[in-house]
Coordinates of C-alpha atoms in Angstrom, one line a residue:
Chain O
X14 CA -56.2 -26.3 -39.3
X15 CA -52.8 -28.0 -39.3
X16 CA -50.5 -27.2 -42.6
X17 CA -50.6 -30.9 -44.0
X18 CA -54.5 -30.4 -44.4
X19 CA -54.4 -27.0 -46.2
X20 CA -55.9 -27.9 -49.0
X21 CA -58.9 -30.1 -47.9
X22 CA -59.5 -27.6 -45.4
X23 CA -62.6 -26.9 -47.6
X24 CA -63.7 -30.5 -47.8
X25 CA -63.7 -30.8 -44.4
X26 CA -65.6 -28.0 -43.9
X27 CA -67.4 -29.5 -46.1
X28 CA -68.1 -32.5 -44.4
X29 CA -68.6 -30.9 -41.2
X30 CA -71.5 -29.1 -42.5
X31 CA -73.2 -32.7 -43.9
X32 CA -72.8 -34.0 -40.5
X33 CA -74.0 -31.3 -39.1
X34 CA -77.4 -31.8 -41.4
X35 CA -77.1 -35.6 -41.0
X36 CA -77.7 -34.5 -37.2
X37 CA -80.3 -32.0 -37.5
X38 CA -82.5 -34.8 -39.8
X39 CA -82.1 -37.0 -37.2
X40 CA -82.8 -34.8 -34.4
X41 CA -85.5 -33.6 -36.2
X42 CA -86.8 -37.1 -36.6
X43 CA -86.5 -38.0 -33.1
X44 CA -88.6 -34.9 -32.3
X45 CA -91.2 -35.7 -34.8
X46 CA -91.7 -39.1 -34.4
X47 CA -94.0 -39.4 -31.7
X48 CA -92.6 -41.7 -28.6
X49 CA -95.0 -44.7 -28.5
X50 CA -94.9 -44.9 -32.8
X51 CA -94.1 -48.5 -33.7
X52 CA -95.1 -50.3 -30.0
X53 CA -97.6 -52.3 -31.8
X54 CA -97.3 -51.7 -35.0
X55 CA -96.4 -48.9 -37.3
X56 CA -98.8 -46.6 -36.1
X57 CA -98.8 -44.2 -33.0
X58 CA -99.3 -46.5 -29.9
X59 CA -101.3 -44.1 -27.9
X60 CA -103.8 -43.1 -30.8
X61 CA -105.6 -46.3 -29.3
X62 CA -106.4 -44.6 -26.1
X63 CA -107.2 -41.4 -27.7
X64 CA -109.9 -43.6 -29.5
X65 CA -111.1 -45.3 -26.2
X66 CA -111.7 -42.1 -24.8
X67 CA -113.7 -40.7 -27.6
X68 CA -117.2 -40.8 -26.1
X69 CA -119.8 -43.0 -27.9
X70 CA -122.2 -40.9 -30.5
X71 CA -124.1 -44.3 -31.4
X72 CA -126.5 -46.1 -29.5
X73 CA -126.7 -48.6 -31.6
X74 CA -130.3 -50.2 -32.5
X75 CA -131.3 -52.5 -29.6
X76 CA -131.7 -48.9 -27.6
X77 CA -134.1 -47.0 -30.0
X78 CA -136.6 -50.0 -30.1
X79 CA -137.0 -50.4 -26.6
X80 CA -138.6 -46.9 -26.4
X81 CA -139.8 -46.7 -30.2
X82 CA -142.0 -49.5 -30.0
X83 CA -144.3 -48.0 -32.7
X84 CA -141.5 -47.6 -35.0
X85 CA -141.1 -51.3 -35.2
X86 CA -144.5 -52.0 -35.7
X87 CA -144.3 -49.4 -38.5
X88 CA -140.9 -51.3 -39.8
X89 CA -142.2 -55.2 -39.5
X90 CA -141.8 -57.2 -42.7
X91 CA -140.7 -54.2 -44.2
X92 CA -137.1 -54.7 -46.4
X93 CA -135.9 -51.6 -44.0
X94 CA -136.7 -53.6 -40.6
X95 CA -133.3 -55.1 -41.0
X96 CA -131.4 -51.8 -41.8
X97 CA -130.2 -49.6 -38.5
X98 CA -132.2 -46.8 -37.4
X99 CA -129.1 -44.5 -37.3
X100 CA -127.9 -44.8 -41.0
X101 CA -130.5 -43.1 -41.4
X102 CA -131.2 -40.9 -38.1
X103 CA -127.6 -40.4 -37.8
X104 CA -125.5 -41.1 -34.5
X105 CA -128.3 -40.7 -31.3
X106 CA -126.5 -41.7 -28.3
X107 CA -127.6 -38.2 -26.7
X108 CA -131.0 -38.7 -27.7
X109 CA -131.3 -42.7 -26.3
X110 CA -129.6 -41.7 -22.5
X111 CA -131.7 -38.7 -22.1
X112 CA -134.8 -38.7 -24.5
X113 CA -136.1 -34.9 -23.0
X114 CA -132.7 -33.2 -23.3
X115 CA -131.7 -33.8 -26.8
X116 CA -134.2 -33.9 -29.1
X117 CA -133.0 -35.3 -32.1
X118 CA -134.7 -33.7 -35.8
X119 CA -135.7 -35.8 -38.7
X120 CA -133.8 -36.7 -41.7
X121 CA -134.4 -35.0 -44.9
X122 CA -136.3 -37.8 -46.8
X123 CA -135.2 -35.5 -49.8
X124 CA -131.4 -36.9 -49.3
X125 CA -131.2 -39.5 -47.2
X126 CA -132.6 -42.1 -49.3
X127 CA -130.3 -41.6 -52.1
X128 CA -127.1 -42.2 -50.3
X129 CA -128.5 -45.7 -50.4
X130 CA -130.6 -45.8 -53.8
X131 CA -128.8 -44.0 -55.9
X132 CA -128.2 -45.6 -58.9
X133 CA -124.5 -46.3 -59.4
X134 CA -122.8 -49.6 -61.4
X135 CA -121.0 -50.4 -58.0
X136 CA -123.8 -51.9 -56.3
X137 CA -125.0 -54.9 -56.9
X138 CA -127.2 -55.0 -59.7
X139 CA -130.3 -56.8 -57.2
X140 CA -130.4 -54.1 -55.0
X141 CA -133.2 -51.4 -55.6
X142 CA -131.9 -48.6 -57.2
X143 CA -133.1 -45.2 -58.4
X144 CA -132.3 -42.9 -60.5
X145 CA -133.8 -39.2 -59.3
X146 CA -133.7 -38.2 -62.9
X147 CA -135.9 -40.1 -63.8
X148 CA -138.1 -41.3 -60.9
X149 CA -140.3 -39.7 -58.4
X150 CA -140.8 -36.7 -60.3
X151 CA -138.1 -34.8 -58.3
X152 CA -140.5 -35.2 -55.1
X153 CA -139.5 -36.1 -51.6
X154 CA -139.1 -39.4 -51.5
X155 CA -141.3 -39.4 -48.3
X156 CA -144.3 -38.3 -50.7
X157 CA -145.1 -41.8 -52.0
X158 CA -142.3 -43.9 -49.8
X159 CA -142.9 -44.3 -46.0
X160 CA -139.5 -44.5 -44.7
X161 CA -140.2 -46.9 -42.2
X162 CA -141.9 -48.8 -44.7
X163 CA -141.0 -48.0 -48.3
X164 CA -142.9 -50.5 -50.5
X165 CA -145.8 -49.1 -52.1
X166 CA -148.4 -51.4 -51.7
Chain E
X15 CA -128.7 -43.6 -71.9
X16 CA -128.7 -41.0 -68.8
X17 CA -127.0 -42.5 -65.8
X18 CA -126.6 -41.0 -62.5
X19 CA -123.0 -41.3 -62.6
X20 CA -121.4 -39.6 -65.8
X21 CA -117.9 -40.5 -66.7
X22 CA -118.5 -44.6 -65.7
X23 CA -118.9 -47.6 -67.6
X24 CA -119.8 -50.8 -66.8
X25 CA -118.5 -51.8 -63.0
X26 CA -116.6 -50.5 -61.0
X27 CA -115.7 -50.6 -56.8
X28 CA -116.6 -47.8 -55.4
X29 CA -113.4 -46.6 -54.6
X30 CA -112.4 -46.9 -58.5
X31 CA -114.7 -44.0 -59.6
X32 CA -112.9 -40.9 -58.7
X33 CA -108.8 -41.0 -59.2
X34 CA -107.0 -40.4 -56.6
X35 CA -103.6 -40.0 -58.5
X36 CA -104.2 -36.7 -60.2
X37 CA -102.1 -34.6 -63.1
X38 CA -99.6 -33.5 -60.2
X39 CA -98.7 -37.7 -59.7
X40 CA -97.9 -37.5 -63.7
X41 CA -95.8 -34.6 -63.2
X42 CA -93.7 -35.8 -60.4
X43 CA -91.9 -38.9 -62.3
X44 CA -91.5 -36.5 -65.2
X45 CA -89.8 -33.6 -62.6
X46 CA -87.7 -36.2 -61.6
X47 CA -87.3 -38.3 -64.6
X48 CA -85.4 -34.6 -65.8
X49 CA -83.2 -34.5 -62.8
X50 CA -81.8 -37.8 -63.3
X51 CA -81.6 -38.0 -66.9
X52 CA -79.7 -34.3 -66.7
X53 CA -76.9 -35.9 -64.1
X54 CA -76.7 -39.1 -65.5
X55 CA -75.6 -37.1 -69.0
X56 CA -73.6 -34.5 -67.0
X57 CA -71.8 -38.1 -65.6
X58 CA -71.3 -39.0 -68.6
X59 CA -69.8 -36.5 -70.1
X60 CA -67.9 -36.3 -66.9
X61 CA -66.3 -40.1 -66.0
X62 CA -65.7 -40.9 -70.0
X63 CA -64.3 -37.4 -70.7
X64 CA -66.3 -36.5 -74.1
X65 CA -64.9 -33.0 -75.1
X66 CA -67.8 -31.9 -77.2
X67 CA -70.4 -31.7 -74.9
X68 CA -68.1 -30.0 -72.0
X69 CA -70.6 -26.7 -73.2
X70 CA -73.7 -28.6 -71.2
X71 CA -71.6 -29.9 -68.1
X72 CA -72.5 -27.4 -65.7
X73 CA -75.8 -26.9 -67.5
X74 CA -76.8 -30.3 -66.9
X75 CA -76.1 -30.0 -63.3
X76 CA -77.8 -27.0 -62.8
X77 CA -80.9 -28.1 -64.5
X78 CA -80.9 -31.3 -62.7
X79 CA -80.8 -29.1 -59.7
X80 CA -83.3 -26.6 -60.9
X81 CA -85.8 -29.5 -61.7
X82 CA -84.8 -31.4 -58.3
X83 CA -85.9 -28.5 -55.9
X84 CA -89.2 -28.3 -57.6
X85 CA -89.6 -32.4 -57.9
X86 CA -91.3 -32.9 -54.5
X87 CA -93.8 -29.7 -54.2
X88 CA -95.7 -32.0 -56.5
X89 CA -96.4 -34.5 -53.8
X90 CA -96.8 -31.8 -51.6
X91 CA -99.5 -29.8 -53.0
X92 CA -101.1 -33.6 -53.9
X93 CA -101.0 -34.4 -50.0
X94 CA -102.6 -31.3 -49.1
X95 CA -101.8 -30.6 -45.5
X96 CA -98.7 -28.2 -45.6
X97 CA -98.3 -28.6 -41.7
X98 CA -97.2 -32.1 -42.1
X99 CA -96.7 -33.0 -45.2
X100 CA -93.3 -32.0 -44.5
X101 CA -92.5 -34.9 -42.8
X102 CA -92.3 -37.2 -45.7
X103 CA -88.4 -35.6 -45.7
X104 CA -87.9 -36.2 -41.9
X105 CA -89.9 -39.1 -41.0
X106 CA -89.2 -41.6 -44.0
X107 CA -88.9 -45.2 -42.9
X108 CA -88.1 -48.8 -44.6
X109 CA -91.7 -50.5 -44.2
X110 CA -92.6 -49.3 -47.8
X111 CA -91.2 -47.9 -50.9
X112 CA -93.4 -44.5 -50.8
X113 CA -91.8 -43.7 -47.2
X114 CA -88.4 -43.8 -48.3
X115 CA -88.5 -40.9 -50.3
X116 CA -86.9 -38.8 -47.9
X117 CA -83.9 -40.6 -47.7
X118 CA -83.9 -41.3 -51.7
X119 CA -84.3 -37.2 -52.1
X120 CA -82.1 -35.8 -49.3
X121 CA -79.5 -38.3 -50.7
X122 CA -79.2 -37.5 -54.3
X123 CA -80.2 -33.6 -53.2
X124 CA -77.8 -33.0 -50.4
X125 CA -74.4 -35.8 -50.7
X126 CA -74.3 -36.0 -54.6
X127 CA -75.9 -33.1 -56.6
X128 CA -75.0 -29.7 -54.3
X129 CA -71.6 -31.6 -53.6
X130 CA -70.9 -32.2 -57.1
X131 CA -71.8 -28.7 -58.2
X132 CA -69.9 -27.2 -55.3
X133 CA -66.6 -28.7 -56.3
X134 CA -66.9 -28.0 -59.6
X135 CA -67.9 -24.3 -59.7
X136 CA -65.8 -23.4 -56.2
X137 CA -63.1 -21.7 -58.3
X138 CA -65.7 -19.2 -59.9
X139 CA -67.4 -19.0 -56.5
X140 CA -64.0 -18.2 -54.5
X141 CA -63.1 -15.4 -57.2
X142 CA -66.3 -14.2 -56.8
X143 CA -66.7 -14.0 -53.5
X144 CA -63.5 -11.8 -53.6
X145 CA -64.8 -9.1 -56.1
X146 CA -68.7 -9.2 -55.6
X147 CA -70.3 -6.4 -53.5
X148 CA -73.0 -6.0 -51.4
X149 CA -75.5 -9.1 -50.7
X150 CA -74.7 -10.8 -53.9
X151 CA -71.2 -11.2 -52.8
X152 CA -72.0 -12.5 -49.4
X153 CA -73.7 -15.2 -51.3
X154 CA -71.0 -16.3 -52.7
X155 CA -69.2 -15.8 -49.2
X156 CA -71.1 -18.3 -47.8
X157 CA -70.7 -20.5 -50.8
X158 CA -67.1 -20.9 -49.8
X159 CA -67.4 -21.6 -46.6
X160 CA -64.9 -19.3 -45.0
X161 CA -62.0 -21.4 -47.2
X162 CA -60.7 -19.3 -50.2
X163 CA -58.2 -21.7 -51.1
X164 CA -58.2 -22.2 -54.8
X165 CA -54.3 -23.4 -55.1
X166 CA -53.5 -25.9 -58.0
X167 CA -52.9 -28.6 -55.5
X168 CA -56.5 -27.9 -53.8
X169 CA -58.0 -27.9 -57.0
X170 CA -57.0 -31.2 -58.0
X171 CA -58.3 -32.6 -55.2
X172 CA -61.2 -31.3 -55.7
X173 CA -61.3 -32.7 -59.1
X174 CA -60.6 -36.3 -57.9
X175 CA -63.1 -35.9 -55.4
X176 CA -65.9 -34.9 -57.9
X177 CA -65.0 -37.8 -60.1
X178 CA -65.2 -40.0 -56.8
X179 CA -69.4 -38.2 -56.5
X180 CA -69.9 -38.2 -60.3
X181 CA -69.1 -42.1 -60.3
X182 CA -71.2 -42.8 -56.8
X183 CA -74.1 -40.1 -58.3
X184 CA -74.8 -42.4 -61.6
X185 CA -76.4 -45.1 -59.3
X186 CA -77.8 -42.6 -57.1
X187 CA -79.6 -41.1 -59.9
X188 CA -80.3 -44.5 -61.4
X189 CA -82.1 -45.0 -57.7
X190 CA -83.9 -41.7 -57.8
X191 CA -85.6 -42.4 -60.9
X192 CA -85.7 -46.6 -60.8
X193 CA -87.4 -46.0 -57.2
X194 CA -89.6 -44.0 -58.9
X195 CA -90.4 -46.4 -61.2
X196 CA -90.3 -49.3 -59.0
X197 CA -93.3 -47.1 -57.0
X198 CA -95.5 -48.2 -60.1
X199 CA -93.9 -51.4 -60.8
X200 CA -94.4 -53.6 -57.4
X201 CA -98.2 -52.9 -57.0
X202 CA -99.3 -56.1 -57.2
X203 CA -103.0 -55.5 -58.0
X204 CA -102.5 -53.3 -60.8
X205 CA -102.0 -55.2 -64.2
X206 CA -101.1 -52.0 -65.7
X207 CA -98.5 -51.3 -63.7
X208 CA -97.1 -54.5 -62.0
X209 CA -94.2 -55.3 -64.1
X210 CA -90.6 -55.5 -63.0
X211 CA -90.1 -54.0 -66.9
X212 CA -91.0 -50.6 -64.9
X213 CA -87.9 -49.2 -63.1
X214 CA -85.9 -49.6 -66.2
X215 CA -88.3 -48.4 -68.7
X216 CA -88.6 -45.1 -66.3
X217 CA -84.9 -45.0 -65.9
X218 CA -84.2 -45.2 -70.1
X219 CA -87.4 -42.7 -70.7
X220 CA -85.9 -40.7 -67.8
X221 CA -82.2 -40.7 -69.5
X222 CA -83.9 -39.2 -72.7
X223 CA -85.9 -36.7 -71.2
X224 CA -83.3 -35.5 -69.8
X225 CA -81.2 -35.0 -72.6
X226 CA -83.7 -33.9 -74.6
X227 CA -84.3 -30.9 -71.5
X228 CA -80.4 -29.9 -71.1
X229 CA -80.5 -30.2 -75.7
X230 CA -83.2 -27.3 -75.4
X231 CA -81.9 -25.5 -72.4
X232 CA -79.1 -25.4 -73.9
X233 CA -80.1 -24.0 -77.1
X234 CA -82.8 -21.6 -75.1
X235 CA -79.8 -20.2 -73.1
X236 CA -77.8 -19.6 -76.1
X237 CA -80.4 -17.7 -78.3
X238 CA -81.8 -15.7 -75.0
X239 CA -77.6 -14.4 -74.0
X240 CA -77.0 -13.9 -77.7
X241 CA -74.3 -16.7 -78.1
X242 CA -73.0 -19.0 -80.3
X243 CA -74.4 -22.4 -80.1
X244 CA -71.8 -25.2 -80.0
X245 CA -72.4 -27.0 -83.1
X246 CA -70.1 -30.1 -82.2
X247 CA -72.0 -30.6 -79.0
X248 CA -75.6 -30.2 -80.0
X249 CA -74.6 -32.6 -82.8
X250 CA -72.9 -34.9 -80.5
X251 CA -75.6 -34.4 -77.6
X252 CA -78.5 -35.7 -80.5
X253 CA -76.5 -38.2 -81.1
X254 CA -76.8 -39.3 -77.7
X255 CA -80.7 -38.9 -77.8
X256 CA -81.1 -41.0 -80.4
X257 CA -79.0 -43.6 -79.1
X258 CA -81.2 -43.3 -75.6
X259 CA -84.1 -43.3 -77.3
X260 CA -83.5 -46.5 -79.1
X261 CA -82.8 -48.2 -76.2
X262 CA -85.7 -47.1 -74.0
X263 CA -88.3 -47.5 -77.6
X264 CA -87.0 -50.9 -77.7
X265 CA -87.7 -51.3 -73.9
X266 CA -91.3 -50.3 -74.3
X267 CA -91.7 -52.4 -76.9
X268 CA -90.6 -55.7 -75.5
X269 CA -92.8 -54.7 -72.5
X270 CA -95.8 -53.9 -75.0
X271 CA -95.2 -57.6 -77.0
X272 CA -94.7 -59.5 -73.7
X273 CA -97.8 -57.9 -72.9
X274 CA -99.5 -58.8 -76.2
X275 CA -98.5 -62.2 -76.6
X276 CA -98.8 -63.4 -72.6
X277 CA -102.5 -61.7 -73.5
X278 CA -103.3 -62.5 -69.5
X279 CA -106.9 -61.8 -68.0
X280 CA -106.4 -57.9 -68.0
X281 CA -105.4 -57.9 -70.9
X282 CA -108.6 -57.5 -73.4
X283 CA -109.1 -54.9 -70.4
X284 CA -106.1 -53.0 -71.5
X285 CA -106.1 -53.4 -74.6
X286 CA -109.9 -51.8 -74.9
X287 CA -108.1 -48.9 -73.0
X288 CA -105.5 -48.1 -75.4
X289 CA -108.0 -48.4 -78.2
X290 CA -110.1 -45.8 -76.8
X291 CA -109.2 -43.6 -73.5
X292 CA -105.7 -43.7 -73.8
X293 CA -106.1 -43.5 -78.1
X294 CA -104.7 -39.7 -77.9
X295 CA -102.0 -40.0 -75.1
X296 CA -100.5 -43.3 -75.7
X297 CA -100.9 -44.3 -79.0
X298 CA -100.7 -41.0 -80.8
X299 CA -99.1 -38.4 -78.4
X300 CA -96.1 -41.1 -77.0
X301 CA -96.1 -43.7 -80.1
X302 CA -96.2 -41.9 -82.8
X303 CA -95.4 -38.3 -82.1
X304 CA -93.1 -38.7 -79.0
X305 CA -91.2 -41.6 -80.1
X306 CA -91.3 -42.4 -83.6
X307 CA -91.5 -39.2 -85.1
X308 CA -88.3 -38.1 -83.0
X309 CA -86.5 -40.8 -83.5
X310 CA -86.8 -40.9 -87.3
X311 CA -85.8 -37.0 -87.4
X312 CA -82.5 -37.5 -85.1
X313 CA -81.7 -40.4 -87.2
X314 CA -82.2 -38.8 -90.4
X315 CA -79.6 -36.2 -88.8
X316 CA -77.0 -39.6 -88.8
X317 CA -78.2 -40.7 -92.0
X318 CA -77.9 -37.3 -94.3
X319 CA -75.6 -34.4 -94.1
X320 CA -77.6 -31.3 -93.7
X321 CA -77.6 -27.8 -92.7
X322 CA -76.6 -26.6 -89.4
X323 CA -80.1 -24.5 -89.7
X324 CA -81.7 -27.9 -90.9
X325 CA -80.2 -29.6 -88.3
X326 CA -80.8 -27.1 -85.3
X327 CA -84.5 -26.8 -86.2
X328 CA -84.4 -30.6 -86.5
X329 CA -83.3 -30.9 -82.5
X330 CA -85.7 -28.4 -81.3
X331 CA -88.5 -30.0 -83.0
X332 CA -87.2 -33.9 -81.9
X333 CA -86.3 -32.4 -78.4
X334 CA -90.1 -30.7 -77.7
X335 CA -91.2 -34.5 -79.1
X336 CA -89.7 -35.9 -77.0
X337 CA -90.7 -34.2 -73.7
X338 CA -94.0 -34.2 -74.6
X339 CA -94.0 -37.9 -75.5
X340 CA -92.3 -38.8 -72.2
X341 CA -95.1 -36.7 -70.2
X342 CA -97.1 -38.9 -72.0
X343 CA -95.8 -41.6 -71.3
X344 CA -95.9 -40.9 -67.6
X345 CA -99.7 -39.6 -67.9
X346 CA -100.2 -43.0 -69.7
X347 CA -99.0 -44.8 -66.8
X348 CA -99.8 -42.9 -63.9
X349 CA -103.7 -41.8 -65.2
X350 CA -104.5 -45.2 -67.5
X351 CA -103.7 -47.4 -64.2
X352 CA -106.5 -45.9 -62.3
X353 CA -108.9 -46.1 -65.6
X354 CA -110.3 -49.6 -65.4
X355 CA -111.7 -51.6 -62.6
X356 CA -109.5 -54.2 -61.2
X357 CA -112.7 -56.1 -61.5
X358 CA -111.9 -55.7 -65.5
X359 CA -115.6 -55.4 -66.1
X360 CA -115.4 -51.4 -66.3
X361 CA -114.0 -47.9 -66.4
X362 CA -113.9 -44.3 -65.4
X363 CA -113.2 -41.0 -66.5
X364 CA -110.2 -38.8 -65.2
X365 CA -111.9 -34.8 -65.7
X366 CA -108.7 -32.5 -65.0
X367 CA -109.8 -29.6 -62.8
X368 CA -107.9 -26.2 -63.7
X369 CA -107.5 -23.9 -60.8
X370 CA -107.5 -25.9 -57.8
X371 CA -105.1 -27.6 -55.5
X372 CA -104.5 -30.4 -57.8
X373 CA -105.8 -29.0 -61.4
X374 CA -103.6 -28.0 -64.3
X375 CA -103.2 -24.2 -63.2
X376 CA -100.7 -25.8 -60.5
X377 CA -99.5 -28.1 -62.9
X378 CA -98.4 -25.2 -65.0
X379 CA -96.9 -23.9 -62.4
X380 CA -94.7 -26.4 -60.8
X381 CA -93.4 -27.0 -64.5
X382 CA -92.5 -23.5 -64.9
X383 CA -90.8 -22.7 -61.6
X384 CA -88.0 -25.1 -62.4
X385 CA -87.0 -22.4 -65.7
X386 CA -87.5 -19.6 -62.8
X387 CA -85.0 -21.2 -60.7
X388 CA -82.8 -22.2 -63.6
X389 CA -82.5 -18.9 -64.5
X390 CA -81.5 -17.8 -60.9
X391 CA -78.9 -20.4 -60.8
X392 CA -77.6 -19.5 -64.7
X393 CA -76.9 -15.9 -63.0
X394 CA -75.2 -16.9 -59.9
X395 CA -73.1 -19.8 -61.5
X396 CA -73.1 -19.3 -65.0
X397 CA -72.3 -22.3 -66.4
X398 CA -69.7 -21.2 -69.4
X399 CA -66.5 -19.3 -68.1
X400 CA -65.9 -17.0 -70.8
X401 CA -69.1 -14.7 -68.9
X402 CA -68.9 -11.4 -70.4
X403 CA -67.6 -8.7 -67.5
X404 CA -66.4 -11.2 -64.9
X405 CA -63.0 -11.7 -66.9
X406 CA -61.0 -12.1 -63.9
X407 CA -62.9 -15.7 -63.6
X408 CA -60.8 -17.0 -66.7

């Protein structure tokens, strides 16, 4: 360090050391920002192919009735005919390429229906709602409800 | 009547019932509403030269920097996630005012707040360096930088040079704090919150809690290390408060009468809020108690002579007020705008958890580790120079 600078010696110092942060943030930054972020929008470009290339888990409802003919007999005029099979079956897209291999289970009719009934000020006040504490005398709902069919006639 | 869903009233969106801004979101504007109100008195006292309260100068800044350190872990333990929530230093970006707190912290953390402590303390930290054994003194070795010039000349440049960060750290911390508040302020769909009125009012109630923190620090110190509180300064310091105080009260007030008299759509809404959830915290715990009360006391101090025990006893009582008036303040914004339903037809319930990731145990926590690190930083740079047993320092 040259005489004339002898006493900023410390501020430069000083300011070496900020640059030398101001460099690691933005190295830093460069590594963590993944390469295609922002080449559509703000969002990681290639988290759209990662998507595409997640296979399918639902096979969506035109697939279960063409084997489960009886099931939409069962469902027929029914306020559930219009509702999918898998919100309540869950995802089945195993079960609808290759019945014999994957055997899907049943839902619990003790749960299921209450992700849907429960009672809860955020739905809209037609819709049929329940509350387990006081209705169906902490049964399955299955005991007096037939899923497929649920008005009790 | 028994509903399925305890805690809600009337109607709410689904995504309404459970808060997703918990305690640790009231504590972060509060951690940081302490950092800048400690610098922006420390720069006070610094760019209009106020002898009497040179005793809290270094105080200040240490305190802001205690309470800076700890002012993010809030958000971090809210984000969950420790293996990235890291990158909100590294990665922040311009597209929104959340993302740019990296640059907002690193900023006021790194070019204003270590710099300006640096300079001022290098002096202490040179001489120390020189007579400090063992791993303590390579601390301070490092803390120089390999330069262990402390000539006249070098010192005076050092002075100018702070004066040159204290002047560029007031609108830095005015940033910090006014982002902070401007977080709140620009979300459109919240009533509660959307009001330009917001930076400012967090910058003013910042400015007093932060002088109410260094008043009580300051007094803390002084009792704990057996020495003579400066009367002049705690005096003048008050003083200070008050004068703060009066201008953020009156601040809150024009916000609460514009509110009152505009009396918009969300505003029987809010108004049914105050009345009843936010009864305790806002019109009782930061009203009354947190602002009134306080502010009578510190201006009975103007108004009447009294004891220095009268008035001592007066500024720890005004100075715990206050903080705990400002936190409510904070918990009135931060918790009371996620009460009601932007639908304004209901409301919800906030139930603080206590020992998990974002329940009052941590809370506790994150607001005592600040004094932990304070008291590190007290030791390494004491902040008066007349320390007992390092009298080559003076």
């Amino acid at each position: 360090m040259s005489s004339r600078f002898k006493d900023q010696e410390h501020l430069i110092r000083m300011g070496v050391l900020l640059l030398a942060g101001i460099i690691v943030f933005f190295v830093l930054r460069g590594v963590m920002v993944p390469r295609d972020f922002g080449e559509y929008g703000h969002y990681r470009g290639g988290a759209l192919e990662d998507n595409r290339a997640r296979p399918a888990v639902y096979a969506g409802r035109k697939a279960c009735e063409e084997c489960h003919e009886e099931v939409v007999a069962a469902r027929k005029g029914g306020r559930h005919a219009a509702v999918g099979c898998e919100a309540c079956h869950g995802p089945l897209a195993k079960h609808a390429s290759d019945p014999a291999a994957a055997k899907p289970g049943r839902p619990d009719a003790k749960t299921i229906c209450l992700v849907c009934h429960l009672e809860n000020v955020a739905r809209p006040a037609k819709f049929p709602q329940v509350n387990p504490l006081d209705h169906g005398e902490g049964k399955a709902c299955s005991d007096c409800h037939k899923p497929h069919q649920p008005k009790i006639s | 009547m028994e509903t399925a869903l305890p805690g809600v009233q009337g109607f709410l969106y689904p995504n309404e019932i459970e808060l997703q801004w918990s305690v640790l979101i009231v504590l972060y504007p509060f951690i940081t509403g302490l950092v800048a109100g400690a610098f922006i008195l420390a720069s006070l006292e610094r760019v209009f030269n106020v002898q009497a309260v040179k005793p809290t100068y270094r105080l200040a800044l240490l305190t802001a920097l205690a309470f800076l350190l700890v002012a993010p872990l809030p958000l971090q333990l809210h984000l969950g996630h420790p293996e990235r929530s890291l990158e909100m230093y590294l990665t922040p970006h311009t597209s929104s005012a959340m993302a740019m707190f990296g640059f907002i912290y690193l900023w006021y953390l790194m070019a204003v707040l270590l710099l300006e402590i640096w300079l001022d303390y290098r002096k202490e930290i040179v001489l120390r360096a020189q007579s400090t054994p063992g791993m303590l003194g390579w601390i301070y070795k490092l803390m120089t930088l390999g330069s262990y010039n402390i000539s006249p000349q070098s010192l005076e440049i050092d002075d100018k040079v702070g004066k040159f960060i204290t002047v560029v750290g007031i609108p830095s911390a005015f940033l910090l704090h006014g982002y902070v508040g401007f977080i709140f302020g620009s979300i459109k769909a919240n009533p509660w919150w959307s009001t330009p009125m917001m930076p400012i009012v967090f910058l003013f109630s910042a400015i007093v809690s932060g002088i109410a923190a260094v008043l009580l620090v300051y007094m803390l110190i002084s009792f704990i290390q057996g020495r003579k509180t400066d009367m002049a300064c705690l005096d003048t310091t008050a003083r200070y408060l008050l004068y703060a105080f009066l201008i953020d009260f009156g601040l809150e007030m024009l916000d609460l009468i514009h509110r009152i008299y505009e009396a918009d759509e969300s505003f029987k809404t809010l108004d049914f809020m105050v009345h009843t959830q936010l009864y305790t915290s806002q019109v009782l715990l930061q009203i009354i108690f947190g602002t009134i009360v306080p502010i009578g006391l510190l201006a009975l101090v103007q108004l009447i002579s009294l004891s220095e025990a009268a008035r001592k006893g007066i500024y720890v009582i005004s100075g715990l007020l206050t903080l705990v008036g400002i936190f409510a303040m904070r918990w009135n914004v931060v918790i009371g705008g996620q009460l009601f339903s932007k639908s304004f037809l209901g409301y919800t319930t906030y139930k603080m958890e206590f020992a998990t990731r974002e329940g009052l145990l941590p809370t506790i926590i994150l607001m005592l580790l600040p004094f932990a690190i304070l008291w590190a930083l007290v030791k390494l740079l004491p902040p008066w120079q007349d320390e007992a047993g390092h009298s080559h320092s003076s």
